[in-house]
């Protein structure tokens, strides 16, 4: 059993990451732009920032680092 993913499998994994991130961004955007309470606006901004950074790392930095320094064999 090979540990190397084919391109369709990689695109599927990225699609799942983007879909999950998009629903989280939609919910957090509601908190930031439609909510009047300062706590929820701050929390929504935090969730937006965290989701953005984690989705970028999960789709670009992490696969590149695993390709360079990951398990061999």
C-alpha positions as a LaTeX table, in Angstrom:
\begin{tabular}{lrrr}
\hline
Residue & $x$ (\AA) & $y$ (\AA) & $z$ (\AA) \\
\hline
Unk1 & 0.00 & 0.00 & 0.00 \\
Unk2 & 1.51 & 3.26 & $-1.13$ \\
Unk3 & 1.66 & 6.34 & 1.05 \\
Unk4 & 1.75 & 8.64 & $-1.96$ \\
Unk5 & $-1.53$ & 10.33 & $-2.81$ \\
Unk6 & $-2.65$ & 10.79 & $-6.38$ \\
Unk7 & $-3.70$ & 14.23 & $-7.58$ \\
Unk8 & $-7.48$ & 13.61 & $-7.32$ \\
Unk9 & $-7.06$ & 12.49 & $-3.71$ \\
Unk10 & $-5.04$ & 15.61 & $-2.90$ \\
Unk11 & $-7.67$ & 17.85 & $-4.49$ \\
Unk12 & $-10.40$ & 16.07 & $-2.53$ \\
Unk13 & $-8.57$ & 16.67 & 0.76 \\
Unk14 & $-8.10$ & 20.35 & $-0.13$ \\
Unk15 & $-11.78$ & 20.63 & $-1.05$ \\
Unk16 & $-12.79$ & 19.29 & 2.36 \\
Unk17 & $-10.53$ & 21.84 & 4.05 \\
Unk18 & $-11.95$ & 24.70 & 1.99 \\
Unk19 & $-15.55$ & 23.60 & 2.58 \\
Unk20 & $-15.05$ & 23.41 & 6.33 \\
Unk21 & $-13.27$ & 26.74 & 6.40 \\
Unk22 & $-15.97$ & 28.44 & 4.33 \\
Unk23 & $-18.78$ & 27.45 & 6.69 \\
Unk24 & $-16.73$ & 28.62 & 9.68 \\
Unk25 & $-15.93$ & 31.92 & 7.96 \\
Unk26 & $-19.62$ & 32.44 & 7.18 \\
Unk27 & $-20.59$ & 31.93 & 10.82 \\
Unk28 & $-17.78$ & 34.13 & 12.12 \\
Unk29 & $-18.60$ & 36.87 & 9.60 \\
Unk30 & $-22.10$ & 36.98 & 10.99 \\
Unk31 & $-20.63$ & 37.58 & 14.46 \\
Unk32 & $-18.31$ & 40.32 & 13.23 \\
Unk33 & $-20.69$ & 42.28 & 11.01 \\
Unk34 & $-24.18$ & 41.69 & 12.43 \\
Unk35 & $-23.69$ & 41.35 & 16.17 \\
Unk36 & $-23.78$ & 44.38 & 18.46 \\
Unk37 & $-21.98$ & 42.92 & 21.48 \\
Unk38 & $-18.28$ & 43.74 & 21.57 \\
Unk39 & $-17.32$ & 40.32 & 22.92 \\
Unk40 & $-18.92$ & 38.49 & 20.01 \\
Unk41 & $-17.39$ & 40.84 & 17.45 \\
Unk42 & $-13.95$ & 40.22 & 18.95 \\
Unk43 & $-14.56$ & 36.49 & 19.11 \\
Unk44 & $-15.74$ & 36.47 & 15.48 \\
Unk45 & $-12.61$ & 38.32 & 14.38 \\
Unk46 & $-10.48$ & 35.81 & 16.27 \\
Unk47 & $-12.27$ & 32.89 & 14.61 \\
Unk48 & $-11.88$ & 34.52 & 11.17 \\
Unk49 & $-8.14$ & 35.02 & 11.71 \\
Unk50 & $-7.61$ & 31.50 & 13.06 \\
Unk51 & $-9.59$ & 29.88 & 10.25 \\
Unk52 & $-7.77$ & 31.86 & 7.57 \\
Unk53 & $-4.32$ & 31.07 & 8.90 \\
Unk54 & $-5.06$ & 27.40 & 9.53 \\
Unk55 & $-6.59$ & 26.84 & 6.09 \\
Unk56 & $-3.61$ & 28.48 & 4.39 \\
Unk57 & $-1.19$ & 26.36 & 6.40 \\
Unk58 & $-3.21$ & 23.18 & 5.84 \\
Unk59 & $-3.38$ & 23.63 & 2.07 \\
Unk60 & 0.10 & 25.05 & 1.33 \\
Unk61 & 2.73 & 24.98 & 4.07 \\
Unk62 & 1.93 & 21.60 & 5.61 \\
Unk63 & 1.86 & 19.55 & 2.37 \\
Unk64 & 5.07 & 21.24 & 1.20 \\
Unk65 & 6.88 & 20.53 & 4.46 \\
Unk66 & 5.69 & 16.91 & 4.49 \\
Unk67 & 6.89 & 16.51 & 0.90 \\
Unk68 & 10.32 & 17.85 & 1.86 \\
Unk69 & 10.88 & 16.35 & 5.29 \\
Unk70 & 8.17 & 13.71 & 5.68 \\
Unk71 & 8.48 & 9.97 & 6.08 \\
Unk72 & 10.59 & 8.24 & 3.46 \\
Unk73 & 10.25 & 4.67 & 2.41 \\
\hline
\end{tabular}
